[in-house]
């Protein structure tokens, strides 16, 4: 368990560094400024995303499609909790704010899921051709023997 | 591969010399044969009606895949299903050079018997065999499966 938590924290650090640097670059280019709450929301989002992706080992027996959907639903619930906490303790969030937040994490999620879907098919095609190549080489070797 | 055979009635020390460019699975198989270590699996028909008590020797080349089910190990061949007395991990070690690779906790498949790999719509990848059966390649074994294929390609 300790090792798993360590691994999770390490991945969280990497994800947060990547997202915050990317956010800083985007803000620099766009000329926008950010505040402390945004930084904390960004960190919480990274923690949720890393946690949800970290669950993939639990779904070894189910299909990847089910895993993607369950992970998305888990992320929705956690994001909902996060937004509830923010709206209760920091500042109220308008329905538009809720919609915007869900949209901003759904779009990259769908894009990445589609990419994963594509990779599953392209990897299988590649592996299939390697297997054919190995089989043909073996047949050639047998014939020449 | 060229094969030279020399008959010498006065030879009291029979031997085999193998000249090879690289240590490929086929060379390993020749070495195993010379050392009388060529793996053969012993099994009995899984179907009790067909089991006459005789032990059947199975050639790994004839096996499509091995399946570990209810603490029993089964070998699937063209001629039927046989129950083996080995463990899955010992078979994995023994049949490494013969194209067998682990694709899940309970399955070892023979890559020489695969017709194609095909993912279905829910993204599970299946290995389809010549006999029409299919075995799911588990996600957590995908990396090692890929490494095995690359290694076999390089070695062949």
Coordinates of C-alpha atoms in Angstrom, one line a residue:
Chain A
X1 CA 0.0 0.0 0.0
X2 CA 2.8 2.4 0.9
X3 CA 4.5 1.7 -2.4
X4 CA 1.3 2.4 -4.3
X5 CA 0.8 5.7 -2.5
X6 CA 4.4 6.7 -3.2
X7 CA 3.8 5.8 -6.9
X8 CA 0.6 7.8 -6.9
X9 CA 2.3 10.9 -5.4
X10 CA 5.1 10.7 -7.9
X11 CA 2.7 10.5 -10.8
X12 CA 0.7 13.4 -9.3
X13 CA 3.8 15.5 -9.1
X14 CA 4.6 14.8 -12.7
X15 CA 1.1 15.5 -13.9
X16 CA 0.8 18.7 -11.8
X17 CA 4.2 20.0 -13.1
X18 CA 3.2 19.3 -16.6
X19 CA -0.2 21.0 -16.3
X20 CA 1.1 24.0 -14.4
X21 CA 3.9 24.6 -16.8
X22 CA 1.5 24.3 -19.7
X23 CA -0.9 26.6 -18.0
X24 CA 1.9 29.2 -17.4
X25 CA 2.9 29.0 -21.0
X26 CA -0.7 29.5 -22.2
X27 CA -1.2 32.4 -19.8
X28 CA 2.1 33.9 -21.0
X29 CA 1.0 33.7 -24.6
X30 CA -2.6 34.8 -23.9
X31 CA -1.5 37.6 -21.6
X32 CA -3.8 36.4 -18.8
X33 CA -3.1 36.2 -15.1
X34 CA -4.0 33.5 -12.8
X35 CA -4.7 33.5 -9.0
X36 CA -4.1 31.2 -6.1
X37 CA -7.5 29.5 -6.3
X38 CA -6.9 28.6 -9.9
X39 CA -3.6 27.1 -9.0
X40 CA -5.3 25.0 -6.3
X41 CA -8.1 24.0 -8.6
X42 CA -5.5 22.9 -11.1
X43 CA -3.8 20.8 -8.4
X44 CA -7.1 19.3 -7.3
X45 CA -7.9 18.4 -11.0
X46 CA -4.5 16.8 -11.4
X47 CA -5.0 14.8 -8.2
X48 CA -8.5 13.6 -9.4
X49 CA -7.2 12.8 -12.9
X50 CA -4.2 10.9 -11.6
X51 CA -6.3 9.0 -9.0
X52 CA -8.9 8.0 -11.6
X53 CA -6.2 6.8 -14.1
X54 CA -4.5 5.0 -11.3
X55 CA -7.5 2.8 -10.9
X56 CA -6.9 1.0 -14.2
X57 CA -5.3 -2.0 -12.4
X58 CA -8.7 -2.7 -10.8
X59 CA -10.3 -3.1 -14.2
X60 CA -8.0 -5.8 -15.6
X61 CA -10.9 -8.3 -16.0
X62 CA -13.3 -5.9 -17.7
X63 CA -13.0 -4.5 -21.2
X64 CA -11.1 -1.2 -21.8
X65 CA -14.3 0.4 -23.0
X66 CA -16.1 -0.3 -19.7
X67 CA -12.9 0.9 -17.9
X68 CA -12.9 4.2 -19.7
X69 CA -16.6 4.8 -19.0
X70 CA -16.3 3.8 -15.3
X71 CA -13.2 6.1 -14.9
X72 CA -15.1 8.9 -16.6
X73 CA -18.0 8.5 -14.2
X74 CA -15.7 8.3 -11.2
X75 CA -14.0 11.5 -12.4
X76 CA -17.4 13.2 -12.8
X77 CA -18.3 12.4 -9.2
X78 CA -15.0 13.6 -7.8
X79 CA -15.1 16.8 -9.9
X80 CA -18.7 17.3 -8.7
X81 CA -17.5 17.0 -5.1
X82 CA -14.6 19.4 -5.7
X83 CA -16.9 22.0 -7.2
X84 CA -19.4 21.6 -4.3
X85 CA -16.6 22.2 -1.8
X86 CA -15.4 25.3 -3.8
X87 CA -18.8 26.7 -4.1
X88 CA -19.5 26.2 -0.4
X89 CA -16.2 27.5 1.0
X90 CA -14.7 29.8 -1.6
X91 CA -17.2 31.4 -3.9
X92 CA -20.4 30.2 -5.4
X93 CA -20.2 28.6 -8.9
X94 CA -22.8 29.5 -11.4
X95 CA -24.5 26.7 -13.5
X96 CA -22.4 28.1 -16.4
X97 CA -19.3 27.6 -14.4
X98 CA -20.2 24.0 -13.7
X99 CA -20.9 23.4 -17.4
X100 CA -17.6 25.0 -18.4
X101 CA -15.6 22.9 -15.9
X102 CA -17.2 19.6 -17.0
X103 CA -16.7 20.6 -20.7
X104 CA -13.1 21.5 -20.1
X105 CA -12.3 18.0 -18.7
X106 CA -14.6 16.0 -20.9
X107 CA -13.1 17.2 -24.2
X108 CA -9.5 16.1 -23.4
X109 CA -10.8 12.9 -21.9
X110 CA -12.8 12.1 -25.0
X111 CA -9.8 13.0 -27.3
X112 CA -7.4 10.8 -25.2
X113 CA -10.0 7.9 -25.1
X114 CA -10.3 8.1 -28.9
X115 CA -6.5 8.1 -29.2
X116 CA -6.4 5.0 -26.9
X117 CA -9.1 3.3 -29.0
X118 CA -7.1 4.0 -32.2
X119 CA -3.9 2.7 -30.5
X120 CA -5.5 -0.6 -29.5
X121 CA -6.5 -1.3 -33.1
X122 CA -3.2 -0.1 -34.6
X123 CA -1.1 -2.1 -32.1
X124 CA -3.1 -5.2 -32.8
X125 CA -2.5 -4.7 -36.6
X126 CA 1.2 -4.3 -36.0
X127 CA 1.4 -7.3 -33.8
X128 CA -0.5 -9.4 -36.3
X129 CA 1.9 -8.5 -39.0
X130 CA 4.9 -9.4 -36.7
X131 CA 3.3 -12.8 -36.0
X132 CA 2.8 -13.4 -39.7
X133 CA 6.5 -12.4 -40.4
X134 CA 7.7 -14.8 -37.7
X135 CA 5.5 -17.6 -39.0
X136 CA 6.7 -17.0 -42.6
X137 CA 10.3 -17.1 -41.5
X138 CA 9.7 -20.4 -39.7
X139 CA 8.0 -21.8 -42.8
X140 CA 10.9 -20.7 -45.0
X141 CA 13.4 -22.3 -42.6
X142 CA 11.4 -25.5 -42.5
X143 CA 11.3 -25.7 -46.3
X144 CA 15.0 -25.0 -46.7
X145 CA 15.7 -27.7 -44.2
Chain B
X1 CA 19.4 -24.7 -43.3
X2 CA 21.7 -27.2 -44.9
X3 CA 21.9 -30.6 -43.2
X4 CA 25.0 -32.8 -43.7
X5 CA 25.0 -36.4 -42.4
X6 CA 28.2 -38.5 -42.3
X7 CA 28.1 -42.2 -41.7
X8 CA 31.3 -43.6 -40.2
X9 CA 31.1 -47.2 -38.8
X10 CA 34.4 -46.7 -37.0
X11 CA 33.2 -43.6 -35.1
X12 CA 32.9 -44.4 -31.4
X13 CA 32.2 -40.9 -30.3
X14 CA 29.1 -39.7 -32.1
X15 CA 28.7 -36.0 -32.1
X16 CA 26.9 -33.1 -33.6
X17 CA 28.5 -29.8 -34.6
X18 CA 26.1 -26.9 -35.1
X19 CA 27.3 -23.8 -37.0
X20 CA 25.0 -20.9 -36.5
X21 CA 25.0 -17.2 -37.2
X22 CA 22.9 -16.3 -34.2
X23 CA 21.2 -18.2 -31.4
X24 CA 17.6 -18.5 -32.9
X25 CA 14.8 -20.5 -31.4
X26 CA 15.3 -23.1 -34.1
X27 CA 18.9 -23.6 -33.0
X28 CA 17.9 -23.9 -29.4
X29 CA 15.4 -26.5 -30.5
X30 CA 18.2 -28.5 -32.3
X31 CA 20.3 -28.2 -29.1
X32 CA 17.3 -29.5 -27.0
X33 CA 16.9 -32.4 -29.4
X34 CA 20.6 -33.4 -29.2
X35 CA 20.6 -33.1 -25.4
X36 CA 17.4 -35.1 -25.4
X37 CA 15.7 -32.2 -23.7
X38 CA 13.2 -31.5 -26.4
X39 CA 10.1 -30.7 -24.4
X40 CA 7.2 -33.0 -24.8
X41 CA 4.1 -32.7 -22.7
X42 CA 2.3 -35.7 -21.2
X43 CA -1.4 -35.5 -21.0
X44 CA -4.6 -37.4 -20.9
X45 CA -7.8 -36.7 -22.8
X46 CA -9.9 -34.1 -20.9
X47 CA -13.0 -35.9 -22.0
X48 CA -13.5 -38.8 -19.7
X49 CA -15.3 -40.8 -22.3
X50 CA -12.1 -40.7 -24.5
X51 CA -9.7 -41.4 -21.6
X52 CA -8.6 -45.0 -21.7
X53 CA -5.9 -44.4 -19.0
X54 CA -3.1 -44.2 -21.6
X55 CA -0.8 -41.2 -21.4
X56 CA -0.6 -39.2 -24.6
X57 CA 2.7 -37.5 -25.6
X58 CA 2.0 -34.0 -27.0
X59 CA 4.3 -32.2 -29.3
X60 CA 4.3 -28.4 -28.4
X61 CA 4.0 -27.7 -32.1
X62 CA 0.6 -29.2 -32.1
X63 CA -0.7 -27.2 -29.2
X64 CA -2.8 -24.0 -29.9
X65 CA -2.9 -22.8 -26.3
X66 CA -2.8 -23.9 -22.7
X67 CA -5.6 -23.0 -20.3
X68 CA -5.4 -23.1 -16.5
X69 CA -8.9 -23.7 -15.2
X70 CA -10.0 -24.8 -11.7
X71 CA -6.4 -25.7 -10.8
X72 CA -6.1 -27.9 -13.8
X73 CA -4.0 -27.3 -16.9
X74 CA -5.5 -28.1 -20.3
X75 CA -3.8 -28.2 -23.7
X76 CA -5.9 -27.4 -26.8
X77 CA -4.8 -29.2 -30.0
X78 CA -6.4 -30.0 -33.3
X79 CA -7.1 -33.5 -32.0
X80 CA -8.8 -32.4 -28.9
X81 CA -8.3 -31.2 -25.4
X82 CA -5.8 -32.8 -23.0
X83 CA -5.3 -32.5 -19.3
X84 CA -1.6 -31.9 -18.4
X85 CA 0.1 -32.6 -15.1
X86 CA 2.5 -29.7 -15.4
X87 CA 2.0 -26.2 -14.0
X88 CA 1.5 -23.2 -16.2
X89 CA 4.6 -21.5 -15.1
X90 CA 6.8 -24.6 -15.7
X91 CA 5.3 -24.8 -19.2
X92 CA 6.0 -21.1 -19.8
X93 CA 9.6 -21.7 -19.0
X94 CA 9.9 -24.9 -20.9
X95 CA 8.2 -23.7 -24.1
X96 CA 9.7 -20.2 -24.3
X97 CA 11.7 -21.1 -27.4
X98 CA 8.8 -22.9 -29.0
X99 CA 6.6 -19.8 -29.5
X100 CA 4.6 -19.9 -26.3
X101 CA 3.9 -16.7 -24.5
X102 CA 1.8 -15.8 -21.5
X103 CA -1.2 -13.5 -22.4
X104 CA -3.2 -13.7 -19.2
X105 CA -3.0 -15.3 -15.7
X106 CA -4.4 -18.5 -17.0
X107 CA -3.4 -18.7 -20.7
X108 CA -0.2 -19.5 -22.6
X109 CA -0.6 -19.2 -26.4
X110 CA 1.4 -20.6 -29.3
X111 CA 2.2 -17.7 -31.7
X112 CA 2.8 -20.1 -34.6
X113 CA -0.8 -21.2 -34.4
X114 CA -2.3 -17.7 -34.4
X115 CA -4.3 -16.7 -37.5
X116 CA -4.7 -13.1 -36.5
X117 CA -5.0 -10.6 -33.7
X118 CA -8.2 -8.7 -33.7
X119 CA -9.7 -6.2 -31.2
X120 CA -13.5 -6.2 -30.7
X121 CA -15.6 -3.1 -30.3
X122 CA -15.1 -2.9 -26.6
X123 CA -11.3 -2.9 -27.1
X124 CA -10.5 -6.3 -25.9
X125 CA -7.8 -7.8 -28.1
X126 CA -8.3 -11.5 -29.1
X127 CA -5.9 -14.0 -30.7
X128 CA -7.8 -16.1 -33.2
X129 CA -6.4 -19.5 -33.9
X130 CA -6.4 -21.8 -36.9
X131 CA -9.1 -23.9 -35.3
X132 CA -11.4 -20.9 -35.0
X133 CA -11.1 -20.5 -31.2
X134 CA -10.0 -17.2 -29.6
X135 CA -8.1 -16.2 -26.5
X136 CA -8.2 -12.7 -25.0
X137 CA -4.8 -10.9 -24.6
X138 CA -5.0 -9.3 -21.2
X139 CA -4.1 -5.6 -21.0
X140 CA -1.5 -6.2 -18.3
X141 CA 0.3 -8.7 -20.4
X142 CA 0.3 -6.6 -23.5
X143 CA 3.8 -5.1 -22.9
X144 CA 5.4 -8.5 -22.3
X145 CA 3.6 -10.0 -25.3
X146 CA 4.9 -7.2 -27.5
X147 CA 8.4 -7.6 -26.1
X148 CA 8.2 -11.4 -26.8
X149 CA 7.2 -10.8 -30.4
X150 CA 10.0 -8.3 -31.0
X151 CA 12.5 -10.7 -29.5
X152 CA 11.2 -13.6 -31.6
X153 CA 11.4 -11.4 -34.7
X154 CA 15.0 -10.4 -34.0
X155 CA 16.0 -14.0 -33.2
X156 CA 14.4 -15.6 -36.2

